[in-house]
């Protein structure tokens, strides 16, 4: 089902460091996961996705890791930049791709 | 590619007014569209899922007579907040996807403020 956060946890990192953002998902039957980036006042922007038959997928400066055993997803951002500052959400697919539920989100602050 | 346009971006209106929000997929056919609501510093809450040409499926606790959804074509879905009240003030976001194992793509949201 849907998990909604009451407040956003914050991760502060120094520019140039690597960032790791974590997400626990709720439905063991979910088989498709997406990470989104949301800047203030805007809609979420697709970053990277992963299907349940994989445990790792890499994009440009980003890596997503999936651990189905503990229902955990992580997003790693290499060489974090000020432009990466935003709120990051994971989303899990349910019901044959007809529904996507969002995690509670993490606010990433990148200090110059 | 995969651009979703949402309009208007901001609405301020009096209590009791009905407000219509449009969501358009500009460069792909959106067989499924989703409507979310987001309160400050919170996650996106799925309100309803609509497939082109059929009735929307509402999440538990979302009043279908309050939030009317129409998905009449493969590029347009509308959400009408009927007789809006201050507690309906929120950030409403739509998303759209094609068939199959694909991500959804989001509009930039509508900030609704009811006075």
Short mmCIF file of C-alpha atoms in Angstrom, two decimals:
data_model
loop_
_atom_site.label_atom_id
_atom_site.label_comp_id
_atom_site.label_asym_id
_atom_site.label_seq_id
_atom_site.Cartn_x
_atom_site.Cartn_y
_atom_site.Cartn_z
CA UNK A 1 0.00 0.00 0.00
CA UNK A 2 0.91 3.63 0.18
CA UNK A 3 3.45 4.98 2.64
CA UNK A 4 3.31 8.66 3.38
CA UNK A 5 5.85 10.54 5.42
CA UNK A 6 4.87 13.02 8.10
CA UNK A 7 8.12 14.93 7.66
CA UNK A 8 11.14 14.75 5.41
CA UNK A 9 14.47 13.49 6.76
CA UNK A 10 17.40 15.55 5.58
CA UNK A 11 20.81 14.47 4.35
CA UNK A 12 23.52 17.13 4.23
CA UNK A 13 26.68 16.46 2.24
CA UNK A 14 29.66 18.45 1.08
CA UNK A 15 29.97 19.21 -2.61
CA UNK A 16 32.06 16.53 -4.27
CA UNK A 17 31.21 13.83 -1.74
CA UNK A 18 29.11 10.80 -2.58
CA UNK A 19 25.52 10.66 -1.33
CA UNK A 20 23.47 7.62 -0.39
CA UNK A 21 19.72 7.94 -0.03
CA UNK A 22 17.74 5.01 1.31
CA UNK A 23 14.18 3.85 0.90
CA UNK A 24 12.20 1.02 2.46
CA UNK A 25 9.30 -0.15 0.35
CA UNK A 26 6.20 -1.84 1.59
CA UNK A 27 4.92 -4.34 -0.95
CA UNK A 28 6.87 -7.54 -1.41
CA UNK A 29 5.02 -8.09 -4.70
CA UNK A 30 6.32 -4.85 -6.22
CA UNK A 31 8.60 -5.57 -9.15
CA UNK A 32 9.48 -2.19 -10.57
CA UNK A 33 11.02 0.76 -8.74
CA UNK A 34 11.85 4.31 -9.67
CA UNK A 35 13.81 7.12 -8.10
CA UNK A 36 12.52 10.64 -8.61
CA UNK A 37 14.03 14.05 -7.86
CA UNK A 38 11.69 16.87 -6.91
CA UNK A 39 12.80 20.47 -6.83
CA UNK A 40 10.80 23.06 -4.93
CA UNK A 41 7.50 23.92 -6.61
CA UNK A 42 7.94 21.39 -9.40
CA UNK A 43 6.79 17.91 -10.26
CA UNK A 44 9.04 14.88 -9.72
CA UNK A 45 11.68 14.22 -12.35
CA UNK A 46 12.64 10.66 -13.35
CA UNK A 47 16.20 9.73 -12.39
CA UNK A 48 16.60 5.97 -12.74
CA UNK A 49 14.56 2.81 -12.52
CA UNK A 50 15.22 -0.83 -11.71
CA UNK A 51 13.26 -4.02 -12.16
CA UNK A 52 13.13 -6.75 -9.57
CA UNK A 53 15.20 -9.16 -11.64
CA UNK A 54 18.20 -6.90 -11.05
CA UNK A 55 19.97 -5.82 -7.88
CA UNK A 56 21.99 -2.96 -9.31
CA UNK A 57 21.69 -0.48 -12.13
CA UNK A 58 23.94 2.40 -13.03
CA UNK A 59 23.25 5.67 -14.77
CA UNK A 60 25.20 8.83 -15.18
CA UNK A 61 26.60 9.58 -11.69
CA UNK A 62 23.78 7.57 -10.12
CA UNK A 63 23.48 3.96 -9.04
CA UNK A 64 20.40 2.23 -7.69
CA UNK A 65 20.69 -0.84 -5.50
CA UNK A 66 17.79 -3.16 -4.77
CA UNK A 67 17.66 -5.64 -1.90
CA UNK A 68 14.44 -7.58 -2.21
CA UNK A 69 15.14 -9.68 0.87
CA UNK A 70 14.76 -6.70 3.17
CA UNK A 71 12.66 -4.58 0.78
CA UNK A 72 15.25 -1.86 0.58
CA UNK A 73 16.25 0.46 -2.21
CA UNK A 74 19.11 2.94 -2.29
CA UNK A 75 20.23 5.72 -4.59
CA UNK A 76 23.90 6.58 -4.75
CA UNK A 77 24.96 9.89 -6.26
CA UNK A 78 28.63 10.25 -7.07
CA UNK A 79 30.45 13.57 -6.74
CA UNK A 80 27.37 15.38 -5.47
CA UNK A 81 26.85 18.85 -6.88
CA UNK A 82 24.81 21.83 -5.61
CA UNK A 83 22.34 21.19 -8.43
CA UNK A 84 21.56 17.83 -6.84
CA UNK A 85 19.93 19.58 -3.88
CA UNK A 86 16.29 18.49 -3.93
CA UNK A 87 13.90 16.01 -2.38
CA UNK A 88 14.34 12.43 -3.57
CA UNK A 89 11.53 9.90 -3.59
CA UNK A 90 11.45 6.24 -4.38
CA UNK A 91 8.32 4.84 -5.97
CA UNK A 92 7.18 1.23 -6.16
CA UNK A 93 4.92 -0.22 -8.76
CA UNK A 94 1.84 -2.13 -7.86
CA UNK A 95 -1.06 -3.69 -9.69
CA UNK A 96 0.62 -4.44 -12.99
CA UNK A 97 1.99 -0.93 -13.44
CA UNK A 98 -1.36 0.69 -12.89
CA UNK A 99 -0.35 2.23 -9.60
CA UNK A 100 2.78 3.79 -8.21
CA UNK A 101 3.20 4.51 -4.53
CA UNK A 102 5.76 6.90 -3.19
CA UNK A 103 8.07 6.60 -0.21
CA UNK A 104 8.35 9.37 2.34
CA UNK A 105 11.24 11.16 0.64
CA UNK A 106 14.63 12.51 1.68
CA UNK A 107 15.77 16.07 1.34
CA UNK A 108 19.33 16.34 0.08
CA UNK A 109 21.27 19.50 0.96
CA UNK A 110 24.58 19.94 -0.83
CA UNK A 111 26.91 22.40 0.84
CA UNK A 112 29.34 24.23 -1.45
CA UNK B 1 10.70 13.20 -24.90
CA UNK B 2 7.94 12.24 -22.45
CA UNK B 3 6.78 15.74 -21.60
CA UNK B 4 3.73 16.27 -19.44
CA UNK B 5 2.17 19.71 -19.26
CA UNK B 6 -0.09 20.70 -16.38
CA UNK B 7 -2.22 23.84 -16.33
CA UNK B 8 -2.75 26.12 -14.53
CA UNK B 9 0.36 26.23 -12.38
CA UNK B 10 -1.36 28.25 -9.69
CA UNK B 11 -4.96 28.95 -8.77
CA UNK B 12 -6.31 31.19 -6.04
CA UNK B 13 -10.07 31.26 -5.65
CA UNK B 14 -12.90 31.69 -3.22
CA UNK B 15 -14.45 28.92 -1.19
CA UNK B 16 -17.27 27.18 -3.04
CA UNK B 17 -15.69 27.56 -6.46
CA UNK B 18 -15.04 24.57 -8.68
CA UNK B 19 -11.57 24.39 -10.18
CA UNK B 20 -10.46 22.41 -13.22
CA UNK B 21 -6.85 21.30 -13.70
CA UNK B 22 -5.63 19.96 -17.04
CA UNK B 23 -2.90 17.42 -17.63
CA UNK B 24 -1.58 16.83 -21.15
CA UNK B 25 0.99 14.44 -22.54
CA UNK B 26 2.70 16.40 -25.30
CA UNK B 27 4.73 13.81 -27.17
CA UNK B 28 3.35 10.42 -26.24
CA UNK B 29 0.06 8.64 -25.80
CA UNK B 30 -0.88 8.43 -22.16
CA UNK B 31 -2.96 5.33 -21.71
CA UNK B 32 -2.83 5.82 -17.95
CA UNK B 33 -2.78 9.04 -15.97
CA UNK B 34 -2.42 9.51 -12.26
CA UNK B 35 -3.42 12.32 -9.94
CA UNK B 36 -1.53 13.01 -6.75
CA UNK B 37 -1.86 15.44 -3.91
CA UNK B 38 1.10 16.72 -1.95
CA UNK B 39 1.12 18.68 1.30
CA UNK B 40 4.18 20.73 2.33
CA UNK B 41 7.18 18.62 3.26
CA UNK B 42 5.28 15.42 2.63
CA UNK B 43 5.26 12.71 0.02
CA UNK B 44 2.93 12.38 -2.93
CA UNK B 45 -0.38 10.76 -2.09
CA UNK B 46 -2.01 8.92 -4.94
CA UNK B 47 -5.60 10.10 -5.37
CA UNK B 48 -6.75 8.23 -8.43
CA UNK B 49 -5.69 6.33 -11.53
CA UNK B 50 -7.43 6.82 -14.84
CA UNK B 51 -7.22 4.85 -18.04
CA UNK B 52 -8.26 6.48 -21.28
CA UNK B 53 -11.92 6.01 -21.99
CA UNK B 54 -12.84 4.45 -18.68
CA UNK B 55 -13.81 5.60 -15.22
CA UNK B 56 -11.09 6.57 -12.79
CA UNK B 57 -10.15 4.30 -9.91
CA UNK B 58 -10.00 6.24 -6.68
CA UNK B 59 -7.84 5.47 -3.68
CA UNK B 60 -9.48 4.77 -0.38
CA UNK B 61 -10.63 7.95 1.33
CA UNK B 62 -10.70 10.06 -1.82
CA UNK B 63 -14.20 11.33 -2.63
CA UNK B 64 -14.96 10.72 -6.27
CA UNK B 65 -17.80 13.26 -6.26
CA UNK B 66 -15.43 15.86 -4.87
CA UNK B 67 -12.56 15.16 -7.25
CA UNK B 68 -13.97 14.54 -10.71
CA UNK B 69 -11.56 12.98 -13.16
CA UNK B 70 -12.03 12.77 -16.89
CA UNK B 71 -9.60 11.03 -19.25
CA UNK B 72 -11.34 11.46 -22.56
CA UNK B 73 -8.35 11.17 -24.87
CA UNK B 74 -4.88 9.68 -24.97
CA UNK B 75 -3.31 13.07 -24.33
CA UNK B 76 -5.62 14.79 -21.86
CA UNK B 77 -6.92 14.18 -18.37
CA UNK B 78 -8.68 16.72 -16.18
CA UNK B 79 -9.22 16.93 -12.45
CA UNK B 80 -12.08 19.10 -11.23
CA UNK B 81 -12.17 20.00 -7.55
CA UNK B 82 -15.84 20.69 -6.96
CA UNK B 83 -17.05 23.24 -4.43
CA UNK B 84 -13.53 23.71 -3.14
CA UNK B 85 -12.93 24.64 0.49
CA UNK B 86 -9.79 25.83 2.30
CA UNK B 87 -8.92 22.27 3.34
CA UNK B 88 -8.64 21.39 -0.36
CA UNK B 89 -5.71 23.78 -0.68
CA UNK B 90 -2.72 21.73 -1.75
CA UNK B 91 -0.26 20.96 -4.53
CA UNK B 92 -1.90 18.72 -7.12
CA UNK B 93 0.35 16.82 -9.51
CA UNK B 94 -0.53 14.66 -12.48
CA UNK B 95 1.55 12.03 -14.19
CA UNK B 96 1.15 9.98 -17.33
CA UNK B 97 2.53 6.79 -18.79
CA UNK B 98 2.17 4.61 -21.83
CA UNK B 99 1.20 0.96 -21.67
CA UNK B 100 3.41 -1.66 -20.11
CA UNK B 101 6.51 -1.62 -18.02
CA UNK B 102 7.32 2.08 -18.26
CA UNK B 103 7.89 4.91 -15.79
CA UNK B 104 5.34 7.64 -15.28
CA UNK B 105 6.26 11.19 -16.17
CA UNK B 106 5.07 14.16 -14.16
CA UNK B 107 3.67 17.57 -14.81
CA UNK B 108 4.94 20.51 -12.80
CA UNK B 109 1.95 20.59 -10.52
CA UNK B 110 -0.82 23.04 -9.67
CA UNK B 111 -0.74 25.05 -6.47
CA UNK B 112 -4.36 25.41 -5.39
CA UNK B 113 -5.20 27.97 -2.72
CA UNK B 114 -8.78 28.32 -1.53
CA UNK B 115 -9.57 31.46 0.43
#
